[in-house]
Amino acid sequence: MRLRPVALPNLPWGTPAPVDLYMLQEKELSLLFRSQQALAPESYDDICKQADRLYYDRDAQVNWQFLVDSNLSNILQTPLATEAKAAVAYGSAARKTQEIFQEFNEAGYSNAQDTVLALNKLMDEPDALESFFQLTIHDYYTYTHSVHVYIYSMLLTRTVIGSDNIPFLQDLGVGYLLHDIGKKDISTDILNKKGKLDDNEWTIIKKHPLIGYELLVKISGKISDEVAQIVLQHHEKCDGTGYPKNLTDSEIGRYGKICAIADVYDALTTRRSYKDALSKMAAFTIMQDSKGHFDQQMLARFIRLAVPFAE
């Protein structure tokens, strides 16, 4: 039998195994789950101590991603450890966000809402803060950046306004996740350019907040003032040197300021084609030194939130 691996977070825990699943240890293959046997969440931690993946017959046609994504809400209600749930949810959110950026329509907007609903619920669990800060990856892609910005922004938002107003947090979460949707049609040659952008390229980049706002209004019919803030203002700076409108401190909304902090933090701590990722502590230093760019109280709150998990 020829084998194909599947990572543990990519299994639909709490549902029946679609195929026989094996563990490989020291070249010894052992059957762990039979086809249609429940993938018991209680066994996740024990399996993790022995392996980070299981194996199945490579001739079997299994769409693991579809199984996880379509069962995500149920998976997140199982007794899986928060760390495991966060890994499953992060992978699903990244895949769905990539699909949204490839073709943004009503179905994509609905997917964004479902993704945020699942992630917001997960943030209420013990150890969620640590789990989310530790699972973000260091390589930059527009869709993973969007998920990171959602995570950082939502964690900060919850420290500012609490977690009781679930519908409001849901609305904000969609804004954070789709803050960069205006970049969906910008050439990767521009987005990943190693050298300085020329005037024309910079003009294109500076238009993406307005394009994103117009896309969201077109697809959803109407968006709240807070979501408009997030999408339109996440590149504004308190000293008036941001874009697209050169707004100053008093003109930038609370949630635009929060998203701006999350956006820059993730940009600094992820690897791009033209730069290495900075450590979290180095990113904090740069952001603190850019005194005119951020709301200082918000930035201080974010650093207090994140620093326990900095390497």
Short mmCIF file of C-alpha atoms in Angstrom, two decimals:
data_model
loop_
_atom_site.label_atom_id
_atom_site.label_comp_id
_atom_site.label_asym_id
_atom_site.label_seq_id
_atom_site.Cartn_x
_atom_site.Cartn_y
_atom_site.Cartn_z
CA MET A 1 0.00 0.00 0.00
CA ARG A 2 1.30 3.42 -0.95
CA LEU A 3 0.71 6.05 1.71
CA ARG A 4 -0.12 9.74 1.79
CA PRO A 5 0.27 11.90 4.94
CA VAL A 6 -2.34 14.15 6.51
CA ALA A 7 -1.39 16.57 9.30
CA LEU A 8 -3.32 16.20 12.55
CA PRO A 9 -4.91 19.69 12.36
CA ASN A 10 -6.26 18.79 8.91
CA LEU A 11 -8.36 15.91 10.23
CA PRO A 12 -12.10 16.44 10.85
CA TRP A 13 -12.01 15.62 14.57
CA GLY A 14 -15.30 14.52 16.08
CA THR A 15 -16.56 13.07 12.79
CA PRO A 16 -16.18 9.56 11.29
CA ALA A 17 -12.86 8.82 9.61
CA PRO A 18 -13.47 8.69 5.84
CA VAL A 19 -10.69 6.10 5.36
CA ASP A 20 -8.42 3.87 7.43
CA LEU A 21 -5.79 5.99 9.17
CA TYR A 22 -2.38 4.72 10.20
CA MET A 23 0.43 5.88 12.46
CA LEU A 24 4.00 5.43 11.27
CA GLN A 25 6.66 5.04 13.95
CA GLU A 26 10.19 3.79 13.35
CA LYS A 27 9.04 2.37 10.02
CA GLU A 28 6.29 0.39 11.76
CA LEU A 29 2.76 1.01 10.47
CA SER A 30 -0.17 0.57 12.86
CA LEU A 31 -3.89 1.06 12.19
CA LEU A 32 -5.16 3.85 14.43
CA PHE A 33 -8.66 4.59 13.11
CA ARG A 34 -10.75 2.34 10.90
CA SER A 35 -12.91 3.87 8.20
CA GLN A 36 -16.11 5.30 9.76
CA GLN A 37 -14.64 5.08 13.25
CA ALA A 38 -15.09 8.35 15.13
CA LEU A 39 -11.99 10.55 15.22
CA ALA A 40 -12.15 10.95 18.98
CA PRO A 41 -10.96 14.43 20.01
CA GLU A 42 -9.86 13.00 23.36
CA SER A 43 -7.10 11.09 21.59
CA TYR A 44 -5.56 14.15 19.91
CA ASP A 45 -3.08 15.04 22.65
CA ASP A 46 -1.80 11.47 23.01
CA ILE A 47 -1.33 11.16 19.25
CA CYS A 48 0.48 14.52 19.17
CA LYS A 49 3.06 13.19 21.60
CA GLN A 50 3.93 10.46 19.12
CA ALA A 51 3.40 11.99 15.68
CA ASP A 52 2.34 15.16 13.88
CA ARG A 53 0.58 13.34 11.04
CA LEU A 54 -1.24 10.15 10.15
CA TYR A 55 -1.22 8.21 6.88
CA TYR A 56 -3.79 6.74 4.54
CA ASP A 57 -3.93 4.85 1.24
CA ARG A 58 -2.86 7.35 -1.40
CA ASP A 59 -5.32 5.82 -3.88
CA ALA A 60 -8.24 6.96 -1.70
CA GLN A 61 -9.83 10.19 -2.89
CA VAL A 62 -10.28 12.36 0.20
CA ASN A 63 -10.75 16.12 0.31
CA TRP A 64 -9.54 16.73 3.86
CA GLN A 65 -9.78 20.48 3.59
CA PHE A 66 -13.44 20.29 2.58
CA LEU A 67 -14.20 17.91 5.46
CA VAL A 68 -12.58 20.24 7.99
CA ASP A 69 -14.00 23.45 6.56
CA SER A 70 -17.55 22.11 6.28
CA ASN A 71 -17.45 20.72 9.84
CA LEU A 72 -15.48 23.53 11.48
CA SER A 73 -18.19 24.70 13.89
CA ASN A 74 -18.74 21.14 15.11
CA ILE A 75 -15.01 20.47 15.41
CA LEU A 76 -14.56 23.57 17.57
CA GLN A 77 -17.26 22.32 19.95
CA THR A 78 -15.42 19.06 20.64
CA PRO A 79 -13.14 18.50 23.69
CA LEU A 80 -10.02 19.19 21.60
CA ALA A 81 -7.43 21.27 23.43
CA THR A 82 -7.58 24.98 22.61
CA GLU A 83 -4.16 24.81 20.95
CA ALA A 84 -5.40 22.09 18.59
CA LYS A 85 -8.64 23.94 17.87
CA ALA A 86 -6.70 27.10 17.09
CA ALA A 87 -4.49 25.22 14.61
CA VAL A 88 -7.54 23.69 12.89
CA ALA A 89 -9.38 27.03 12.79
CA TYR A 90 -6.33 28.92 11.54
CA GLY A 91 -5.80 26.53 8.64
CA SER A 92 -9.46 26.69 7.68
CA ALA A 93 -9.54 30.49 7.92
CA ALA A 94 -6.43 30.81 5.73
CA ARG A 95 -7.92 28.53 3.06
CA LYS A 96 -11.26 30.32 3.04
CA THR A 97 -9.62 33.74 2.93
CA GLN A 98 -7.47 32.68 -0.01
CA GLU A 99 -10.65 31.62 -1.84
CA ILE A 100 -12.31 34.94 -0.97
CA PHE A 101 -9.39 36.89 -2.44
CA GLN A 102 -9.47 34.80 -5.60
CA GLU A 103 -13.15 35.51 -6.22
CA PHE A 104 -14.99 37.93 -3.96
CA ASN A 105 -18.75 37.58 -4.19
CA GLU A 106 -21.78 37.08 -1.93
CA ALA A 107 -20.72 33.50 -1.16
CA GLY A 108 -17.25 34.76 -0.23
CA TYR A 109 -18.71 37.40 2.07
CA SER A 110 -20.85 34.72 3.72
CA ASN A 111 -17.72 32.55 4.14
CA ALA A 112 -15.98 35.47 5.84
CA GLN A 113 -18.90 35.82 8.26
CA ASP A 114 -18.86 32.08 9.06
CA THR A 115 -15.09 32.12 9.58
CA VAL A 116 -15.25 35.07 11.96
CA LEU A 117 -18.15 33.51 13.88
CA ALA A 118 -16.13 30.34 14.50
CA LEU A 119 -12.93 32.18 15.43
CA ASN A 120 -14.70 34.65 17.72
CA LYS A 121 -16.25 31.78 19.68
CA LEU A 122 -12.84 30.16 20.00
CA MET A 123 -11.39 33.32 21.54
CA ASP A 124 -13.56 32.76 24.62
CA GLU A 125 -11.69 29.55 25.48
CA PRO A 126 -8.91 29.32 28.09
CA ASP A 127 -5.43 29.70 26.58
CA ALA A 128 -6.87 31.14 23.35
CA LEU A 129 -4.61 34.19 23.56
CA GLU A 130 -1.42 32.15 23.77
CA SER A 131 -2.61 29.68 21.12
CA PHE A 132 -3.38 32.38 18.57
CA PHE A 133 -0.15 34.31 19.13
CA GLN A 134 1.94 31.17 18.74
CA LEU A 135 0.38 29.73 15.60
CA THR A 136 0.73 32.68 13.21
CA ILE A 137 3.29 31.86 10.52
CA HIS A 138 6.31 33.93 9.53
CA ASP A 139 5.83 33.85 5.75
CA TYR A 140 3.70 36.60 4.24
CA TYR A 141 0.78 35.91 1.95
CA THR A 142 -2.08 38.37 1.50
CA TYR A 143 -4.59 35.85 2.80
CA THR A 144 -2.57 34.76 5.86
CA HIS A 145 -1.81 38.42 6.57
CA SER A 146 -5.57 39.04 6.59
CA VAL A 147 -6.09 36.24 9.12
CA HIS A 148 -3.23 37.52 11.30
CA VAL A 149 -4.59 41.07 11.26
CA TYR A 150 -8.03 39.76 12.21
CA ILE A 151 -6.51 37.79 15.13
CA TYR A 152 -4.37 40.64 16.48
CA SER A 153 -7.10 43.24 15.97
CA MET A 154 -9.80 41.15 17.60
CA LEU A 155 -7.64 40.25 20.59
CA LEU A 156 -6.88 43.94 21.13
CA THR A 157 -10.51 44.96 20.55
CA ARG A 158 -11.68 42.54 23.23
CA THR A 159 -9.31 44.11 25.77
CA VAL A 160 -10.70 47.55 24.90
CA ILE A 161 -14.48 46.92 24.75
CA GLY A 162 -14.88 43.45 26.27
CA SER A 163 -16.45 40.39 24.69
CA ASP A 164 -20.15 40.73 25.57
CA ASN A 165 -21.45 42.40 22.41
CA ILE A 166 -21.24 39.36 20.15
CA PRO A 167 -23.02 40.83 17.06
CA PHE A 168 -20.80 43.93 17.17
CA LEU A 169 -17.62 41.85 17.48
CA GLN A 170 -18.84 39.70 14.59
CA ASP A 171 -19.26 42.80 12.43
CA LEU A 172 -15.84 44.14 13.37
CA GLY A 173 -14.25 40.75 12.72
CA VAL A 174 -15.47 40.69 9.13
CA GLY A 175 -13.97 44.15 8.67
CA TYR A 176 -10.63 43.07 10.12
CA LEU A 177 -10.52 39.89 8.01
CA LEU A 178 -11.38 41.76 4.80
CA HIS A 179 -9.44 44.95 5.53
CA ASP A 180 -7.18 44.34 2.51
CA ILE A 181 -9.79 43.02 0.07
CA GLY A 182 -9.02 46.04 -2.12
CA LYS A 183 -5.66 44.41 -2.93
CA LYS A 184 -7.26 41.35 -4.54
CA ASP A 185 -6.61 42.54 -8.09
CA ILE A 186 -3.26 44.26 -7.54
CA SER A 187 -0.41 42.51 -9.34
CA THR A 188 1.87 40.41 -7.15
CA ASP A 189 4.75 42.07 -9.01
CA ILE A 190 3.77 45.27 -7.20
CA LEU A 191 2.84 43.69 -3.87
CA ASN A 192 6.12 41.74 -3.66
CA LYS A 193 8.45 44.19 -5.38
CA LYS A 194 11.91 44.14 -3.81
CA GLY A 195 12.86 47.70 -4.68
CA LYS A 196 11.14 51.01 -4.08
CA LEU A 197 7.74 51.44 -5.74
CA ASP A 198 7.62 53.99 -8.55
CA ASP A 199 5.03 56.78 -8.50
CA ASN A 200 2.49 54.83 -10.55
CA GLU A 201 2.83 51.69 -8.41
CA TRP A 202 2.52 53.71 -5.22
CA THR A 203 -0.64 55.37 -6.56
CA ILE A 204 -2.13 51.92 -7.21
CA ILE A 205 -1.29 50.73 -3.69
CA LYS A 206 -2.79 53.83 -2.07
CA LYS A 207 -6.11 53.19 -3.78
CA HIS A 208 -6.74 49.80 -2.18
CA PRO A 209 -8.56 51.05 0.95
CA LEU A 210 -11.15 52.88 -1.16
CA ILE A 211 -11.43 49.98 -3.62
CA GLY A 212 -11.94 47.60 -0.70
CA TYR A 213 -14.65 49.81 0.77
CA GLU A 214 -16.47 49.98 -2.56
CA LEU A 215 -16.22 46.19 -2.99
CA LEU A 216 -17.69 45.54 0.45
CA VAL A 217 -20.58 47.93 -0.13
CA LYS A 218 -21.26 46.37 -3.53
CA ILE A 219 -21.26 42.79 -2.24
CA SER A 220 -22.94 43.23 1.15
CA GLY A 221 -25.30 46.07 0.23
CA LYS A 222 -24.37 48.12 3.29
CA ILE A 223 -21.59 48.13 5.87
CA SER A 224 -21.43 49.70 9.30
CA ASP A 225 -19.48 52.86 10.05
CA GLU A 226 -17.03 50.77 12.08
CA VAL A 227 -16.25 48.39 9.21
CA ALA A 228 -15.88 51.40 6.91
CA GLN A 229 -13.37 52.80 9.43
CA ILE A 230 -11.35 49.60 9.38
CA VAL A 231 -11.17 49.24 5.62
CA LEU A 232 -10.68 52.92 4.80
CA GLN A 233 -8.39 53.94 7.67
CA HIS A 234 -6.01 51.06 8.39
CA HIS A 235 -3.17 52.92 6.63
CA GLU A 236 -3.88 56.31 8.18
CA LYS A 237 -1.38 57.62 10.75
CA CYS A 238 -2.08 59.84 13.71
CA ASP A 239 0.42 62.46 12.52
CA GLY A 240 -1.39 62.82 9.17
CA THR A 241 1.25 61.10 7.02
CA GLY A 242 -0.86 58.05 6.16
CA TYR A 243 -3.16 57.32 3.24
CA PRO A 244 -5.56 57.57 1.45
CA LYS A 245 -6.79 60.83 3.08
CA ASN A 246 -3.94 61.96 5.36
CA LEU A 247 -6.27 61.89 8.37
CA THR A 248 -4.96 62.98 11.77
CA ASP A 249 -5.47 61.48 15.23
CA SER A 250 -8.90 62.94 15.99
CA GLU A 251 -10.20 62.02 12.53
CA ILE A 252 -9.26 58.33 12.70
CA GLY A 253 -11.77 56.00 14.33
CA ARG A 254 -10.95 53.63 17.19
CA TYR A 255 -11.16 50.51 15.03
CA GLY A 256 -9.13 52.01 12.21
CA LYS A 257 -6.40 52.69 14.78
CA ILE A 258 -6.57 49.14 16.11
CA CYS A 259 -6.32 47.65 12.62
CA ALA A 260 -3.38 49.93 11.78
CA ILE A 261 -1.42 48.55 14.74
CA ALA A 262 -2.20 44.94 13.84
CA ASP A 263 -1.39 45.55 10.17
CA VAL A 264 2.06 47.02 10.80
CA TYR A 265 2.92 44.48 13.51
CA ASP A 266 2.19 41.58 11.17
CA ALA A 267 4.05 43.24 8.28
CA LEU A 268 7.13 43.58 10.48
CA THR A 269 7.03 40.06 11.93
CA THR A 270 6.49 38.15 8.68
CA ARG A 271 9.01 37.32 5.98
CA ARG A 272 8.58 38.99 2.60
CA SER A 273 10.38 38.45 -0.69
CA TYR A 274 12.42 41.57 0.05
CA LYS A 275 12.98 41.31 3.83
CA ASP A 276 13.35 38.88 6.71
CA ALA A 277 10.85 38.66 9.54
CA LEU A 278 11.69 40.69 12.64
CA SER A 279 11.35 39.31 16.13
CA LYS A 280 8.31 40.45 18.06
CA MET A 281 10.46 42.54 20.41
CA ALA A 282 12.19 44.26 17.49
CA ALA A 283 8.79 45.04 15.98
CA PHE A 284 7.60 46.55 19.28
CA THR A 285 10.69 48.78 19.38
CA ILE A 286 10.17 50.06 15.84
CA MET A 287 6.50 50.76 16.47
CA GLN A 288 7.22 52.58 19.73
CA ASP A 289 9.84 54.69 17.94
CA SER A 290 7.28 55.64 15.27
CA LYS A 291 5.53 57.81 17.82
CA GLY A 292 3.44 59.84 15.41
CA HIS A 293 1.99 56.88 13.57
CA PHE A 294 -0.10 55.10 16.20
CA ASP A 295 -2.48 55.83 19.03
CA GLN A 296 -0.02 55.49 21.91
CA GLN A 297 -2.52 54.12 24.43
CA MET A 298 -3.72 51.49 21.97
CA LEU A 299 -0.15 50.55 21.09
CA ALA A 300 0.79 50.21 24.77
CA ARG A 301 -2.21 47.92 25.31
CA PHE A 302 -1.27 45.78 22.34
CA ILE A 303 2.33 45.40 23.52
CA ARG A 304 1.18 44.41 27.02
CA LEU A 305 -1.10 41.85 25.39
CA ALA A 306 1.54 40.38 23.09
CA VAL A 307 4.80 40.64 25.00
CA PRO A 308 4.27 37.52 27.17
CA PHE A 309 4.36 35.48 23.96
CA ALA A 310 7.32 37.26 22.37
CA GLU A 311 10.45 35.21 21.78
#
